[in-house]
PDB file of C-alpha atoms in Angstrom:
ATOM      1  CA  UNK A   1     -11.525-209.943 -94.113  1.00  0.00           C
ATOM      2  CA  UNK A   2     -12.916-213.151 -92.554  1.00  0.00           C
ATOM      3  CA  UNK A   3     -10.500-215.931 -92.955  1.00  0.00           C
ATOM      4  CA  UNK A   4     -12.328-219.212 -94.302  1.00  0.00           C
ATOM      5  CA  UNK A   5     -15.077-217.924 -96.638  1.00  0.00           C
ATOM      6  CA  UNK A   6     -14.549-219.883 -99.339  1.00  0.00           C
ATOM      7  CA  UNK A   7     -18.206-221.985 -98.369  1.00  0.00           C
ATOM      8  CA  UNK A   8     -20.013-218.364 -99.985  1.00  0.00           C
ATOM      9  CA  UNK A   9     -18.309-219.562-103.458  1.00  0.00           C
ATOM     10  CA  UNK A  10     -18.970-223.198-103.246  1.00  0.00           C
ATOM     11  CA  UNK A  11     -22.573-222.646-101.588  1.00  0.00           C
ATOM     12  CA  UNK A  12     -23.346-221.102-105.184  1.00  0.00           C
ATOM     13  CA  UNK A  13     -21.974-223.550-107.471  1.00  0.00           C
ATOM     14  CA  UNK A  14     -23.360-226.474-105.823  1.00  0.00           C
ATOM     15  CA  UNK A  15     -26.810-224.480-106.666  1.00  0.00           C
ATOM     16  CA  UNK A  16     -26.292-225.399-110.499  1.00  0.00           C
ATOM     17  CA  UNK A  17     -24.011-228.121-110.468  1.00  0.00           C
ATOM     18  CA  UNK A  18     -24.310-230.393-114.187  1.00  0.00           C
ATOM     19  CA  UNK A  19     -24.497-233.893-114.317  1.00  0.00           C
ATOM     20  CA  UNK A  20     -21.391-234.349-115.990  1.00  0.00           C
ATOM     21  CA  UNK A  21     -18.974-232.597-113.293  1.00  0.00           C
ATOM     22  CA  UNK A  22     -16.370-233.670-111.796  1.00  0.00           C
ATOM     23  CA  UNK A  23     -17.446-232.948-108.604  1.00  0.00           C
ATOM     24  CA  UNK A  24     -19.905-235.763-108.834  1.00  0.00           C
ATOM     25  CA  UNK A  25     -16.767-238.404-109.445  1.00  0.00           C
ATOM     26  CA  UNK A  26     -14.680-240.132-106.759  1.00  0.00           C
ATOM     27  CA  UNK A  27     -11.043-239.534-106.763  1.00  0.00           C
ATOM     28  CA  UNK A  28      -9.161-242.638-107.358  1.00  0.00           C
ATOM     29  CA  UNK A  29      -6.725-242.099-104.599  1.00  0.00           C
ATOM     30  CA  UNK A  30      -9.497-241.864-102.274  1.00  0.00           C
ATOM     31  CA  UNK A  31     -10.805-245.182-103.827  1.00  0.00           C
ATOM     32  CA  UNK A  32      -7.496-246.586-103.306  1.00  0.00           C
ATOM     33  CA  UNK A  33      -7.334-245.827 -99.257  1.00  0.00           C
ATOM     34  CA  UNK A  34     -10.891-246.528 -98.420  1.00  0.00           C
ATOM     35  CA  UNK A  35      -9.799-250.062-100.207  1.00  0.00           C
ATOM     36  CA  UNK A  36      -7.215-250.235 -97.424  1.00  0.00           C
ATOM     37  CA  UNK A  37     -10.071-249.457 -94.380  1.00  0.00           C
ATOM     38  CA  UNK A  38     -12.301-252.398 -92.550  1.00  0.00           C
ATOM     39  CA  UNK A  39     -15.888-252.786 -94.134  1.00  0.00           C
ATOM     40  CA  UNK A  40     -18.228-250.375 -91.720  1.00  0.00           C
ATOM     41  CA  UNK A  41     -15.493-248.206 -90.265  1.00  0.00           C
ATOM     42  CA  UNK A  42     -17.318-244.983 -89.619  1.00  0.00           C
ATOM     43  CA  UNK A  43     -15.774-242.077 -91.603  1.00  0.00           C
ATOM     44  CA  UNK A  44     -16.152-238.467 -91.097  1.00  0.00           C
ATOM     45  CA  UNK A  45     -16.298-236.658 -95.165  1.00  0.00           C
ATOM     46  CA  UNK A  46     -15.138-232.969 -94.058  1.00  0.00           C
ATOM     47  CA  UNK A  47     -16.055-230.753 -96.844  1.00  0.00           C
ATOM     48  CA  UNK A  48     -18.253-232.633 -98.280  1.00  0.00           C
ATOM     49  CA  UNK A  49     -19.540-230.510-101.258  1.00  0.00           C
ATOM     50  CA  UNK A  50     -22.006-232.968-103.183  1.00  0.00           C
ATOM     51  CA  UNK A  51     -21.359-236.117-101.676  1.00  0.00           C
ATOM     52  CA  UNK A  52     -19.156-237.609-104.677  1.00  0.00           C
ATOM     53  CA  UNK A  53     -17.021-239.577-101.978  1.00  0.00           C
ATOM     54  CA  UNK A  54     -19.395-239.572 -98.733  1.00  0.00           C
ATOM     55  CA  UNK A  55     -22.203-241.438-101.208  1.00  0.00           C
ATOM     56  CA  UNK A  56     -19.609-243.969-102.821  1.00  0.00           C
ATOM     57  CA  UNK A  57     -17.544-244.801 -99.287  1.00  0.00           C
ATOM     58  CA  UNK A  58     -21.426-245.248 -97.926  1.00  0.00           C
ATOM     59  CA  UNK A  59     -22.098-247.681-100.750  1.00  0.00           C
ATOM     60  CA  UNK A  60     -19.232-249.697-100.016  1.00  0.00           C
ATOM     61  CA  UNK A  61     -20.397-250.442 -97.005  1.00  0.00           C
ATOM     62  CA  UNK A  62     -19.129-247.575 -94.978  1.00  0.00           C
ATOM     63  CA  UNK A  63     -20.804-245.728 -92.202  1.00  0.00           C
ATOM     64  CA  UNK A  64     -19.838-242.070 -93.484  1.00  0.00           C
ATOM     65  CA  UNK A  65     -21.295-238.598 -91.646  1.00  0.00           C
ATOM     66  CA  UNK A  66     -20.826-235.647 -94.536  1.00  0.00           C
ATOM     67  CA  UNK A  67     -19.929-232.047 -92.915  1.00  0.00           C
ATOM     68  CA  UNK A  68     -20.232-228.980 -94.804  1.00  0.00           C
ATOM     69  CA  UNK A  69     -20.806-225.500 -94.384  1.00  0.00           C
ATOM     70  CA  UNK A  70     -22.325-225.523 -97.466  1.00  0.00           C
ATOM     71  CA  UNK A  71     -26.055-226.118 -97.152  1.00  0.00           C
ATOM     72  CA  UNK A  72     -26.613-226.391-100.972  1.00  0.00           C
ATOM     73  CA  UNK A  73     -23.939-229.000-101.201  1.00  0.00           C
ATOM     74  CA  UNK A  74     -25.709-231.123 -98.312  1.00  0.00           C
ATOM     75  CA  UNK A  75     -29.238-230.575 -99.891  1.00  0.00           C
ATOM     76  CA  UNK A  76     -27.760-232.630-102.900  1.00  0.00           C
ATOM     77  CA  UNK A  77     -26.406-235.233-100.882  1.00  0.00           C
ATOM     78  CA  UNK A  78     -29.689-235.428 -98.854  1.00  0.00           C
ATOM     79  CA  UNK A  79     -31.927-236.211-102.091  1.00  0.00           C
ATOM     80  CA  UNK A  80     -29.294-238.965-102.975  1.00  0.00           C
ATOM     81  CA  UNK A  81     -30.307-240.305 -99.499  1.00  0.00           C
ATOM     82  CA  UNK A  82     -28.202-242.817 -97.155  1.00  0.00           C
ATOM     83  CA  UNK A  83     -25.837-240.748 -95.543  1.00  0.00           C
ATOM     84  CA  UNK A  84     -26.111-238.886 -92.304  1.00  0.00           C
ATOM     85  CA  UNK A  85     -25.386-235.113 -92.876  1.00  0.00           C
ATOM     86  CA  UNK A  86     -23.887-231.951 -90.615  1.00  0.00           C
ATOM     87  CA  UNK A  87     -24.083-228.431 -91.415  1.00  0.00           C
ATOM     88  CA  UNK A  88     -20.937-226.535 -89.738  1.00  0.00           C
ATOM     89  CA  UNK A  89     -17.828-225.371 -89.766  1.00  0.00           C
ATOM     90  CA  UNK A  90     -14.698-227.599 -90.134  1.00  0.00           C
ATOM     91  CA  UNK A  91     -12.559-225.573 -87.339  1.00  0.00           C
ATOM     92  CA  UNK A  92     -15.757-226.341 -84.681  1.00  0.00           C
ATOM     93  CA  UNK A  93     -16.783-230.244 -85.460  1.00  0.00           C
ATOM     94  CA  UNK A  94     -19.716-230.938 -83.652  1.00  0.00           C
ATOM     95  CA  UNK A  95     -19.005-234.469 -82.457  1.00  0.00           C
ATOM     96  CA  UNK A  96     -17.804-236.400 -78.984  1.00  0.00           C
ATOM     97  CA  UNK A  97     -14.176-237.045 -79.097  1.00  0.00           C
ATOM     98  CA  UNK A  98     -12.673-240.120 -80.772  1.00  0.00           C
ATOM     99  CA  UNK A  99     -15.712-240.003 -83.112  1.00  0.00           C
ATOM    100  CA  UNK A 100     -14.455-241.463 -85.826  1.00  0.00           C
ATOM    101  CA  UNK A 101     -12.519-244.219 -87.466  1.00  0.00           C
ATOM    102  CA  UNK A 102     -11.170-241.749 -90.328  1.00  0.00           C
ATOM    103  CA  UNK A 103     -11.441-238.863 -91.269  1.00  0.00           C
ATOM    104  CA  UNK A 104     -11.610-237.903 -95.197  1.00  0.00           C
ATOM    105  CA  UNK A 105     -11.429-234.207 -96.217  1.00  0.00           C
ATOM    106  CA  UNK A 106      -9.982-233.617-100.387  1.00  0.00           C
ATOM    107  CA  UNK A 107      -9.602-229.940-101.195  1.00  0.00           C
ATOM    108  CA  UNK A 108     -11.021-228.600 -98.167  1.00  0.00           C
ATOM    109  CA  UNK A 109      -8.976-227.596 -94.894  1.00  0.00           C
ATOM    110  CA  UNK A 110      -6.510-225.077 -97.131  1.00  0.00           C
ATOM    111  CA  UNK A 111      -9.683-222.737 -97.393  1.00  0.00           C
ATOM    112  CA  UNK A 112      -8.367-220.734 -94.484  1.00  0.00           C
ATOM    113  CA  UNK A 113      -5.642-218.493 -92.692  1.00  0.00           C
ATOM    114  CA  UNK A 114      -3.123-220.259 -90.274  1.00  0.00           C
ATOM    115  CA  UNK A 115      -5.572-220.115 -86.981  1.00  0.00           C
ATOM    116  CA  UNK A 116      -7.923-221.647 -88.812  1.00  0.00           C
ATOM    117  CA  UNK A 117      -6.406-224.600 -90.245  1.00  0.00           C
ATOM    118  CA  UNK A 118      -4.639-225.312 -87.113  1.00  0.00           C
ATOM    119  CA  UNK A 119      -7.470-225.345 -84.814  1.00  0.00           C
ATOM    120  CA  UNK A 120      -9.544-227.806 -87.779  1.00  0.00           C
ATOM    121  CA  UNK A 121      -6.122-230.352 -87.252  1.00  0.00           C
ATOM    122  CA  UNK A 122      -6.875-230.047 -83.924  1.00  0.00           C
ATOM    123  CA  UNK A 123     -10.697-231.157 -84.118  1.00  0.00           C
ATOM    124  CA  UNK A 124      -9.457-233.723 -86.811  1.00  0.00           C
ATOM    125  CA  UNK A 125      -7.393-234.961 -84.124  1.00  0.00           C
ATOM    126  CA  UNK A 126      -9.837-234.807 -81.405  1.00  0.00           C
ATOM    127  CA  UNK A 127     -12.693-236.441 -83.458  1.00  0.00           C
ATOM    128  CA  UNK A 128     -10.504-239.484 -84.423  1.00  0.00           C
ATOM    129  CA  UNK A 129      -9.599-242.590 -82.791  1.00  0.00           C
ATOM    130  CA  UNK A 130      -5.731-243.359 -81.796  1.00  0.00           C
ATOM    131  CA  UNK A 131      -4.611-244.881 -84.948  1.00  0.00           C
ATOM    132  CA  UNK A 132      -7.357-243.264 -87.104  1.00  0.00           C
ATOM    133  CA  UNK A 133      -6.293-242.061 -90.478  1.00  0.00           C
ATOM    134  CA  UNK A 134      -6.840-238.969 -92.425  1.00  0.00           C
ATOM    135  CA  UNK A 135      -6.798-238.577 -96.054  1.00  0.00           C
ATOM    136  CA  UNK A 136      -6.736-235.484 -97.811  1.00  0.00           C
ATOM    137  CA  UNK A 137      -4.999-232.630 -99.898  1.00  0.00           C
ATOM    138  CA  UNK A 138      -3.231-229.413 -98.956  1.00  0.00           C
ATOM    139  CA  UNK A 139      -2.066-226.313-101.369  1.00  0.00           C
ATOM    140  CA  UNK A 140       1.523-227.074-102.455  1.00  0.00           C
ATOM    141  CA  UNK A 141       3.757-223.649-102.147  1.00  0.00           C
ATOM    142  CA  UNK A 142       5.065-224.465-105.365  1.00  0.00           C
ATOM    143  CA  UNK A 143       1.822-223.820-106.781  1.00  0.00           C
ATOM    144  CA  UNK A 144       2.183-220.118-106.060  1.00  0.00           C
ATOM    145  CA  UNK A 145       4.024-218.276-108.511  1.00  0.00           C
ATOM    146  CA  UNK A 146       1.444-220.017-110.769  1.00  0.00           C
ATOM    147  CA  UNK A 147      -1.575-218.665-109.175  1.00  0.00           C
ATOM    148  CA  UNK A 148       0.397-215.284-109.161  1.00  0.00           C
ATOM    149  CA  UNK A 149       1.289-215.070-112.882  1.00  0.00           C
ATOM    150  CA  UNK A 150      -2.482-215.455-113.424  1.00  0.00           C
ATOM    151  CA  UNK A 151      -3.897-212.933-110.799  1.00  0.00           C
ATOM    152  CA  UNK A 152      -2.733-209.995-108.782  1.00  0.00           C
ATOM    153  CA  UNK A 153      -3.174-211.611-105.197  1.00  0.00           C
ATOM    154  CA  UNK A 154      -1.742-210.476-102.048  1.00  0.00           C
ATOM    155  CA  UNK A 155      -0.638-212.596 -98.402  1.00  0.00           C
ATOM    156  CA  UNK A 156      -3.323-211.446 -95.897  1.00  0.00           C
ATOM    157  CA  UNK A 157      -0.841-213.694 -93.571  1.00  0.00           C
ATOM    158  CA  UNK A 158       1.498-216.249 -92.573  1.00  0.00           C
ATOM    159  CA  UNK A 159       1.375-218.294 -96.506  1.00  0.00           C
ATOM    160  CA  UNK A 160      -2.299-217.111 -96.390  1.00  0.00           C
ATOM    161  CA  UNK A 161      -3.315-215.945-100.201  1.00  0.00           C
ATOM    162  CA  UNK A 162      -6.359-214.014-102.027  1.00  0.00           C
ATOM    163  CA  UNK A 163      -6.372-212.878-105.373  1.00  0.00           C
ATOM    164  CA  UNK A 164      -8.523-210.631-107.604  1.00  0.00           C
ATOM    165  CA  UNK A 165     -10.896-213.492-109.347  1.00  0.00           C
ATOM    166  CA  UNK A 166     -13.654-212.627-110.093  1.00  0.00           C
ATOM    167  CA  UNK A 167     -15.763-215.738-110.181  1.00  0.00           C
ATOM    168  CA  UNK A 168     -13.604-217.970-108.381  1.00  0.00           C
ATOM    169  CA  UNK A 169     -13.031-219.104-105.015  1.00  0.00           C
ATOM    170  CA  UNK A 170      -9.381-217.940-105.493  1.00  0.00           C
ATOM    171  CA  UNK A 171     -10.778-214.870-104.147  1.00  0.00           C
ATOM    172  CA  UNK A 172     -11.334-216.265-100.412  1.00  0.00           C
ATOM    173  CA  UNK A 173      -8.392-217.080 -98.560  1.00  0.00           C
ATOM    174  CA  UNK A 174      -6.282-220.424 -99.150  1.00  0.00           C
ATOM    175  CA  UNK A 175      -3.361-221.324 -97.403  1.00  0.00           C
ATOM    176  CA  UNK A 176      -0.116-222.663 -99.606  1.00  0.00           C
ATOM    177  CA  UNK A 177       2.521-224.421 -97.784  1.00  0.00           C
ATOM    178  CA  UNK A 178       5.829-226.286 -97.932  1.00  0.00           C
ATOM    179  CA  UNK A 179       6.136-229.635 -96.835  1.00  0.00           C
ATOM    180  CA  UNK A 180       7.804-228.610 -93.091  1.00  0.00           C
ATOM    181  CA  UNK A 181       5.387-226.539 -92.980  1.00  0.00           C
ATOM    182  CA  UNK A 182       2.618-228.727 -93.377  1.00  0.00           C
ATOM    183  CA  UNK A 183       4.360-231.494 -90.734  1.00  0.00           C
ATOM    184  CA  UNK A 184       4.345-229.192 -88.603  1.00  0.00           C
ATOM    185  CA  UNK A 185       0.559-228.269 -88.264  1.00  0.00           C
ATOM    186  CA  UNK A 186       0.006-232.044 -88.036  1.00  0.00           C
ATOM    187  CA  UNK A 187       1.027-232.396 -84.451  1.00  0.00           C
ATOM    188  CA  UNK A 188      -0.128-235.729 -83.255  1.00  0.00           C
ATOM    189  CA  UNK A 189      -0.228-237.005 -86.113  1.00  0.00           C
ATOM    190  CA  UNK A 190       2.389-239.702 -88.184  1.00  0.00           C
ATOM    191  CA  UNK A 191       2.985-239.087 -91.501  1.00  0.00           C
ATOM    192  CA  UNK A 192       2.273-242.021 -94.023  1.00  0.00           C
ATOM    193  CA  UNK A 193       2.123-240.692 -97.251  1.00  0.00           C
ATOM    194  CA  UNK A 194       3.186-236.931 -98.473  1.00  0.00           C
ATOM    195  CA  UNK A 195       3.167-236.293-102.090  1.00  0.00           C
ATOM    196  CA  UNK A 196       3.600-233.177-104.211  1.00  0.00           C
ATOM    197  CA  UNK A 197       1.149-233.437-107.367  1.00  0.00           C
ATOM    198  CA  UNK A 198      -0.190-231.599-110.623  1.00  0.00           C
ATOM    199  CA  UNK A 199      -3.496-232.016-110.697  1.00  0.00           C
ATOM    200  CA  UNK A 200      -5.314-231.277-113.920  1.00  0.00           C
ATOM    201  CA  UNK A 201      -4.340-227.759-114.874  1.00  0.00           C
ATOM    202  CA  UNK A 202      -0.683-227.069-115.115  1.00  0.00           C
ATOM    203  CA  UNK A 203       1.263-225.591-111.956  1.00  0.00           C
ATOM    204  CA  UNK A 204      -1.987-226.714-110.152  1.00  0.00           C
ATOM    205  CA  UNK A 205       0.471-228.578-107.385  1.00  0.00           C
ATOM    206  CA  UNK A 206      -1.646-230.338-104.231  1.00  0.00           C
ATOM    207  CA  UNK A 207      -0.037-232.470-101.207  1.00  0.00           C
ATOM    208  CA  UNK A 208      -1.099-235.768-101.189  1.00  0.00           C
ATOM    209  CA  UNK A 209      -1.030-236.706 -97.700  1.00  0.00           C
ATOM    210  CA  UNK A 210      -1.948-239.759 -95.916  1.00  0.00           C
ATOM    211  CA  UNK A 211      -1.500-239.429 -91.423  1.00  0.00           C
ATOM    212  CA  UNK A 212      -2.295-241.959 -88.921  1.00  0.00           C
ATOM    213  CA  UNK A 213      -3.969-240.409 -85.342  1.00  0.00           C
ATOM    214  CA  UNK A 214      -1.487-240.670 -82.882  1.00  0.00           C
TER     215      UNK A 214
END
């Protein structure tokens, strides 16, 4: 099994997306850290999907670059219009080294085994300048037992997770992970913020996590 194809799943839904998704709405805690950032800083959006943060950080004055491997997710951000777009893969970033002022990436880089997420913290890393930031989420391990108690799912590897449903990207590889385990794939990195939430659905537990490029 191919280790990050969770982009098949997403690919579709962004092909019949409704107007009132959330997937079209910023997250607040992204709202909150972009207030934070200097007016123009240029900001990489990896993972993408639909734009709902690359086209709000661009109309705040931001010079923002969306990534995806999702082509139907850029095609929606391309009819919007105003921000620069990338089709590729978030483990080989197609950009000159220290890029980027920030780098943004909310419920992305857990759609992989180990090797992958590693080597897209390492082209995170590469891409930003010293004393960049990165904002983003992670799968909390705590989360597990509740994905488990819904679906039969089995550890391809190391904290590396697919389960039988149907219909949902839980059936492509995410990665779930403690918090040393998550400070220790950020090598190079300083750790700002690190916060264990619920998001909507109960036992649906995400890392927070704000870093600073070393």
């Amino acid at each position: 099994m191919k280790p990050d194809t969770a982009d098949q799943h997403w690919n579709d839904q962004w092909q019949s997306i409704e107007e009132n998704s959330k997937w079209l709405v910023p997250e607040k805690d992204v709202q909150a850290w972009a207030a934070g950032l200097a007016k123009g800083a240029r900001i990489l959006d990896l993972g993408a999907g639909v734009g709902r943060h690359a086209l709000w950080l661009t109309a705040q004055g931001f010079d923002v670059v969306a990534l995806d491997a999702a082509p139907g997710g850029l095609a929606e951000i391309e009819k919007a219009g105003g921000v620069s777009t990338v089709l590729a893969r978030m483990d080989k970033l197609p950009f000159a080294d220290h890029a980027f002022d920030h780098v943004l990436s909310w419920n992305v880089i857990y759609h992989g085994d180990e090797d992958i997420l590693l080597r897209t913290i390492a082209e995170m890393r590469r891409v930003l300048k010293p004393g960049g930031s990165f904002m983003g989420t992670m799968l909390s391990k705590r989360r597990l037992p509740h994905e488990q108690a819904n679906y039969a799912g089995r550890e391809i590897s190391r904290n590396t997770w697919v389960f039988d449903a149907p219909g949902t990207d839980k059936m492509h590889p995410h990665y779930f992970c403690a918090a040393a385990d998550l400070l220790a794939l950020f090598s190079g990195f300083e750790c700002l913020k690190l916060e264990d939430r619920e998001h909507e659905k109960p036992g649906s537990y995400h890392w927070h996590l704000r870093m600073e490029r070393l």
